[in-house]
Coordinates of C-alpha atoms in Angstrom, one line a residue:
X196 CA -57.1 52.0 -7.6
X197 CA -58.8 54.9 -5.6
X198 CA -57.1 53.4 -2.4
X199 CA -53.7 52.8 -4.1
X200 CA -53.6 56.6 -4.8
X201 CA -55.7 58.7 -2.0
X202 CA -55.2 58.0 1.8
X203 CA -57.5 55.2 2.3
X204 CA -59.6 57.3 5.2
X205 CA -60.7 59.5 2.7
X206 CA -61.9 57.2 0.2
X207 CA -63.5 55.2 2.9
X208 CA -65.3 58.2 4.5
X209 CA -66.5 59.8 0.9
X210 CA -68.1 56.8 -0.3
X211 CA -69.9 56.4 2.9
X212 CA -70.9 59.7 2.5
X213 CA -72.1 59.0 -0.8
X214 CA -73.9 55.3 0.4
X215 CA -75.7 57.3 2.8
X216 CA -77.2 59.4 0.3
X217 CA -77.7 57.2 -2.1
X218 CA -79.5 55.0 0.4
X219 CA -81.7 58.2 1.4
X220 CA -82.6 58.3 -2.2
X221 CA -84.0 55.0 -2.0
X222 CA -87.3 56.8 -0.1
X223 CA -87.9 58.5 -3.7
X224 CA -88.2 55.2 -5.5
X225 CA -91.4 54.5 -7.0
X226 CA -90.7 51.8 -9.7
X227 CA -88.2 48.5 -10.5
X228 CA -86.5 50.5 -12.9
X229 CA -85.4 53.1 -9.9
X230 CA -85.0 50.8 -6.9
X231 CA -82.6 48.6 -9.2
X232 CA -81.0 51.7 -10.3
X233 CA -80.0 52.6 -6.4
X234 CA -78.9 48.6 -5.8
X235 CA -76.7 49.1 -8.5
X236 CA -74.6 51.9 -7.1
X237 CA -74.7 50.6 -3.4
X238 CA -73.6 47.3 -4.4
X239 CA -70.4 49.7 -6.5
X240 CA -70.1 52.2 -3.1
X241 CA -69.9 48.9 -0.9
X242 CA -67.2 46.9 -2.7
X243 CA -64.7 49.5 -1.1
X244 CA -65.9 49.2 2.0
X245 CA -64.2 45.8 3.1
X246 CA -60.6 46.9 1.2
X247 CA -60.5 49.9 2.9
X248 CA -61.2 48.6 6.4
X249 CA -58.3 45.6 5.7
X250 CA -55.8 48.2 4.6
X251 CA -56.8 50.4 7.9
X252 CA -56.4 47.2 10.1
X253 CA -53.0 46.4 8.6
X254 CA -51.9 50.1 9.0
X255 CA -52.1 50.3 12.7
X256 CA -52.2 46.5 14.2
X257 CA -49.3 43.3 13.6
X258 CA -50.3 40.8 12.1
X259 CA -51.3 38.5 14.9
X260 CA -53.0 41.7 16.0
X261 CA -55.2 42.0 12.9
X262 CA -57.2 39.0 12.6
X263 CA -59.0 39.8 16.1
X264 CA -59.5 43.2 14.7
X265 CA -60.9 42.3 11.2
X266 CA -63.6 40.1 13.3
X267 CA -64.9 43.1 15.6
X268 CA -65.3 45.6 12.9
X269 CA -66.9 42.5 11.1
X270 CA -69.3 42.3 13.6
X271 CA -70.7 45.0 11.9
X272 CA -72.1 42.8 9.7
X273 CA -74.5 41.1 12.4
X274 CA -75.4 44.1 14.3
X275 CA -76.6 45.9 11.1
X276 CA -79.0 43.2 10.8
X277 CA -79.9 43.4 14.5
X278 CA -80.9 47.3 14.1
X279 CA -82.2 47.1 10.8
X280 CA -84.6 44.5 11.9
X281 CA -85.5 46.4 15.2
X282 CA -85.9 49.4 12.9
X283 CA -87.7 47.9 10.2
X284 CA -89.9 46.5 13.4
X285 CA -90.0 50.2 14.7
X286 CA -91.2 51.7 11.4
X287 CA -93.6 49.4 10.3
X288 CA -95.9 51.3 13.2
X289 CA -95.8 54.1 11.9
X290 CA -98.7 55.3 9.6
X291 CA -98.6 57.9 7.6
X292 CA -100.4 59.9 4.8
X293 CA -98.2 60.0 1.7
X294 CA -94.8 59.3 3.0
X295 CA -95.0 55.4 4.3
X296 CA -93.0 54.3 7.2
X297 CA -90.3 52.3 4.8
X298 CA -89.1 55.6 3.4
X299 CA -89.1 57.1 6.8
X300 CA -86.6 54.4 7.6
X301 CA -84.1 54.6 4.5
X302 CA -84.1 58.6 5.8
X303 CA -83.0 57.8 8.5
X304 CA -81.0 55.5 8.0
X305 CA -79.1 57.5 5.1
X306 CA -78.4 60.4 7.4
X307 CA -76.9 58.5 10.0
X308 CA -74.6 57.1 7.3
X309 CA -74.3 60.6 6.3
X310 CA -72.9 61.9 9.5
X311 CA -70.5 58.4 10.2
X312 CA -69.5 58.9 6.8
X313 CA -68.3 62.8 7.9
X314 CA -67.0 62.0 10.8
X315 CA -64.3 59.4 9.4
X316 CA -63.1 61.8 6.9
X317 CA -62.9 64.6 9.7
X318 CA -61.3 62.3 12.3
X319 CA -59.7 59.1 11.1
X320 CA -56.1 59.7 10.3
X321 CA -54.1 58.0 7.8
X322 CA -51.6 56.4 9.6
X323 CA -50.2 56.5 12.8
X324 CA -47.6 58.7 11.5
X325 CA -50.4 61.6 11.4
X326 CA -52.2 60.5 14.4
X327 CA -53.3 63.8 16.2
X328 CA -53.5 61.8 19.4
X329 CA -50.8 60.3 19.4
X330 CA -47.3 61.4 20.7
X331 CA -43.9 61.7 19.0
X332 CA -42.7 58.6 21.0
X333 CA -45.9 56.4 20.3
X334 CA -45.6 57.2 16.3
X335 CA -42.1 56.0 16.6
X336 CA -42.8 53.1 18.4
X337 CA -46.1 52.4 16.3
X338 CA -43.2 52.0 13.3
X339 CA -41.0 49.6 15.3
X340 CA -44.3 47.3 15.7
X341 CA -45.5 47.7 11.9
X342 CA -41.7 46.9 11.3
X343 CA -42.5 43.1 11.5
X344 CA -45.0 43.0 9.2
X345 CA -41.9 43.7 6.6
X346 CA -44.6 45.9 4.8
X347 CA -44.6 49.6 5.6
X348 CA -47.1 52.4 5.7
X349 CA -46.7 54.5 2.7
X350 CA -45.9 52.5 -0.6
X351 CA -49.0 54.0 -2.3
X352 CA -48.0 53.2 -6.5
X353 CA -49.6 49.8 -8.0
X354 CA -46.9 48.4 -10.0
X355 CA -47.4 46.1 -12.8
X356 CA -45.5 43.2 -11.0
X357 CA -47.9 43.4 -8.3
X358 CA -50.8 43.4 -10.3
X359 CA -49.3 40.5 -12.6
X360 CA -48.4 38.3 -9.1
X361 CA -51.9 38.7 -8.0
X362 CA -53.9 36.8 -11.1
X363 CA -51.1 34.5 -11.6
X364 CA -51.1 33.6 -7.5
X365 CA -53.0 30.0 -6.7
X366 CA -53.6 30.9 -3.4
X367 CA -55.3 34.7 -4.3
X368 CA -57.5 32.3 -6.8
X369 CA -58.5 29.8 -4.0
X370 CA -59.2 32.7 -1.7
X371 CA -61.4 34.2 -4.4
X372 CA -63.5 31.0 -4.6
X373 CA -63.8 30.9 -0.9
X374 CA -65.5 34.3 -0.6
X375 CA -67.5 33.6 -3.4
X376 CA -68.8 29.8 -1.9
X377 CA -69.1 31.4 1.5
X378 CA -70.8 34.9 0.3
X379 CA -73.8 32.7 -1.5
X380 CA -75.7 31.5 1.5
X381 CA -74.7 34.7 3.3
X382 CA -75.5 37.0 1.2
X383 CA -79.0 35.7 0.6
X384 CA -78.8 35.2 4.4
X385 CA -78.6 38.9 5.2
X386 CA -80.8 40.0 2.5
X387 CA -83.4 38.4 2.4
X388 CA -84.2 36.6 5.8
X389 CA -87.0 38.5 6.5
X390 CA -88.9 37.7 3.0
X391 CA -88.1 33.9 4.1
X392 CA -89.0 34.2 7.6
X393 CA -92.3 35.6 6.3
X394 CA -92.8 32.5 4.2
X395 CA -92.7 30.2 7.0
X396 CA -96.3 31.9 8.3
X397 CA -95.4 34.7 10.2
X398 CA -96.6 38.4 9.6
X399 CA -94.1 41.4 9.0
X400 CA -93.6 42.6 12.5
X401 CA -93.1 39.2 13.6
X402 CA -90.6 38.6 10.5
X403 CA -88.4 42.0 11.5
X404 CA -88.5 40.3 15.3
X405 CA -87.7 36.9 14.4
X406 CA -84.6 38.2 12.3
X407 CA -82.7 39.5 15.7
X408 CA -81.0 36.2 16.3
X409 CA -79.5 35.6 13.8
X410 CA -77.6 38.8 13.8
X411 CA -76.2 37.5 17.1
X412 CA -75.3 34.5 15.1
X413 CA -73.3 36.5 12.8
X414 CA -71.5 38.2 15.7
X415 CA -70.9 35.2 17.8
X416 CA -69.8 33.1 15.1
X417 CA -67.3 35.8 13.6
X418 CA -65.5 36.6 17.6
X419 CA -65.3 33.2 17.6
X420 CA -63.4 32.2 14.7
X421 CA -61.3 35.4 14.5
X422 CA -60.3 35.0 18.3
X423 CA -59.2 31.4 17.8
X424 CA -56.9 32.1 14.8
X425 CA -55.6 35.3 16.8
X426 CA -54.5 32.1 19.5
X427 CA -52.6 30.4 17.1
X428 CA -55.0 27.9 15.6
X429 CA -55.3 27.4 11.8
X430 CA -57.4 29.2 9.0
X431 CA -58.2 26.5 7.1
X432 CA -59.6 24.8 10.5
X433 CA -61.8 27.8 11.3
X434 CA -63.5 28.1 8.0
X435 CA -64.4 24.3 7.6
X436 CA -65.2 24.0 11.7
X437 CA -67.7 27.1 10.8
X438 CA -68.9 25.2 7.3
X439 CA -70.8 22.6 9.4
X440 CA -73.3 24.6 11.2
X441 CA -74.1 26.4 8.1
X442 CA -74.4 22.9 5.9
X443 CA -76.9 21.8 9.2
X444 CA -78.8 24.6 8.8
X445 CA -79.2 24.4 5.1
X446 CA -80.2 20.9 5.2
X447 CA -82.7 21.7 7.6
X448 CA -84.0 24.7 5.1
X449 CA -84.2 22.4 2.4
X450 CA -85.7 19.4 3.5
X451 CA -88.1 20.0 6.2
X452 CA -91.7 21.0 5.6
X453 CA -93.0 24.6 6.2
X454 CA -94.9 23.4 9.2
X455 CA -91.4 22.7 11.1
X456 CA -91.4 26.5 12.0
X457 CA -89.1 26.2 14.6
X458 CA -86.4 23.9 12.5
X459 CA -86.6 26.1 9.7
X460 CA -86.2 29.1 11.9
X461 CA -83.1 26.9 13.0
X462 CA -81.6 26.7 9.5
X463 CA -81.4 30.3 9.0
X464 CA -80.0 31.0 12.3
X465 CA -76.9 28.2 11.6
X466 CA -76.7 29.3 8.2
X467 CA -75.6 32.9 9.2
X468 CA -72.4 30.8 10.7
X469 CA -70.7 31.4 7.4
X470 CA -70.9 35.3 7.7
X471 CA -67.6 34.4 9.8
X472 CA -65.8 33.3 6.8
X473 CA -65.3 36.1 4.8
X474 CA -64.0 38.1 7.7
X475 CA -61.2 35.0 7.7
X476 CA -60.5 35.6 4.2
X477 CA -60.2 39.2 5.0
X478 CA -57.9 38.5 7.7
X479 CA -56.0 36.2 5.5
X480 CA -55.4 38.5 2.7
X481 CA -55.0 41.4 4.9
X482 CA -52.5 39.4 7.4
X483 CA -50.6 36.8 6.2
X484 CA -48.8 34.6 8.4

């Protein structure tokens, strides 16, 4: 509802204002109770991200324009784990009286959200319409390309019809169940590949190291199955083409023994495949064709 009624930059910029420090608050956590506390309000700040980042896509790009676009910014997703691992690699060296190096990092970490969180309510406009950088000519010609998407720029009231069309439609349902399938393994993926790196005999630093790939995993995967639907090949072909690495990878988690370090290493690397996924959904929802 927030994006329905405030221009979408500003929701998106104040609530990464607000993640950043939330996640800064983290570093003052000293029990379950608190820590689950500050998990619970990410996991509310972060549901808006995704939305808000679809409706920005749509806004400036066609819809054979967007898919591409919704798999860069996804990338996101892979280089976050890429520099939170080298960080968490970074910080774990650091010994200190009092303040240990983990809340050092979620500092950090919280300002920098802080400041990206600024600088998108500061410098991200609304639409092209109120694009400082843009000239009288290129808004006017940014309208004649958003004119194909038969959608517009500035129909901002949820109407009841729409709201009705959206829990009644199959294909919004189906959609649904695909994020939800696809953000399982992911999710536990992201999160927690470290703690299951760890598992398989290595030591923290080595965990935080081992981690990196599969970040690149994320990224490659994603470019590669938003680029080939940008050329005109199918959705539906992309997601299940991506489902098999990720099914390889958690047979290989499931069935081989702890000694196979290098298959089960393997596993998780394929299984970050399905990150991809859910940027195609977002793509689908975001750009229908």
């Amino acid at each position: 509802m927030l994006l329905q009624k405030f221009p979408v930059p500003y929701v998106l910029g104040a609530n990464v204002v607000c993640w950043g420090i939330t996640v800064t608050c983290t570093a003052a956590c000293n029990s379950f109770g608190s820590l689950l506390a500050v998990r619970i309000i990410l996991g509310a700040l972060e549901a808006v991200i995704s939305p808000a980042l679809v409706l920005i896509t749509s806004t400036w790009y066609q819809r054979k324009e967007a898919t591409p676009r919704v798999g860069i910014w996804y990338c996101g997703l892979g280089g976050g784990q890429i520099t939170g691992s080298l960080l968490s690699f970074a910080f774990q060296h650091v010994a200190t009286k009092g303040f240990e190096g983990w809340r050092m990092m979620f500092v950090v970490v919280g300002a920098i959200n802080v400041i990206i969180g600024a600088a998108v309510l500061i410098w991200l406009p609304a639409s092209p319409q109120v694009a400082p950088f843009l000239t009288a000519d290129e808004k006017s010609l940014a309208l004649v390309r958003l004119a194909t998407n038969q959608s517009g720029i500035g129909n901002r009231p949820a109407k009841k019809r729409q709201i009705i069309d959206a829990f009644t439609d199959a294909q919004v349902w189906l959609l649904c169940l695909i994020t939800v399938l696809s953000s399982l393994p992911s999710g536990v993926i992201t999160t927690f590949s470290a703690t299951l790196i760890r598992n398989f005999g290595y030591n923290s630093k080595q965990a935080a190291l081992l981690n990196v790939p599969g970040g690149f995993v994320s990224i490659l995967s994603t470019m590669i199955g938003t680029v080939a639907i940008g050329r005109g090949y199918a959705r539906w072909a992309s997601i299940l083409c991506l489902a098999v690495p990720t099914i390889i990878g958690g047979a290989l988690m499931s069935f081989l023994p702890t000694t196979q370090q290098g298959g089960l290493l393997a596993g998780i690397y394929l299984i970050n495949c399905i990150v991809a996924n859910v940027a195609i959904v977002y793509s689908w929802t975001g750009a229908v064709s």
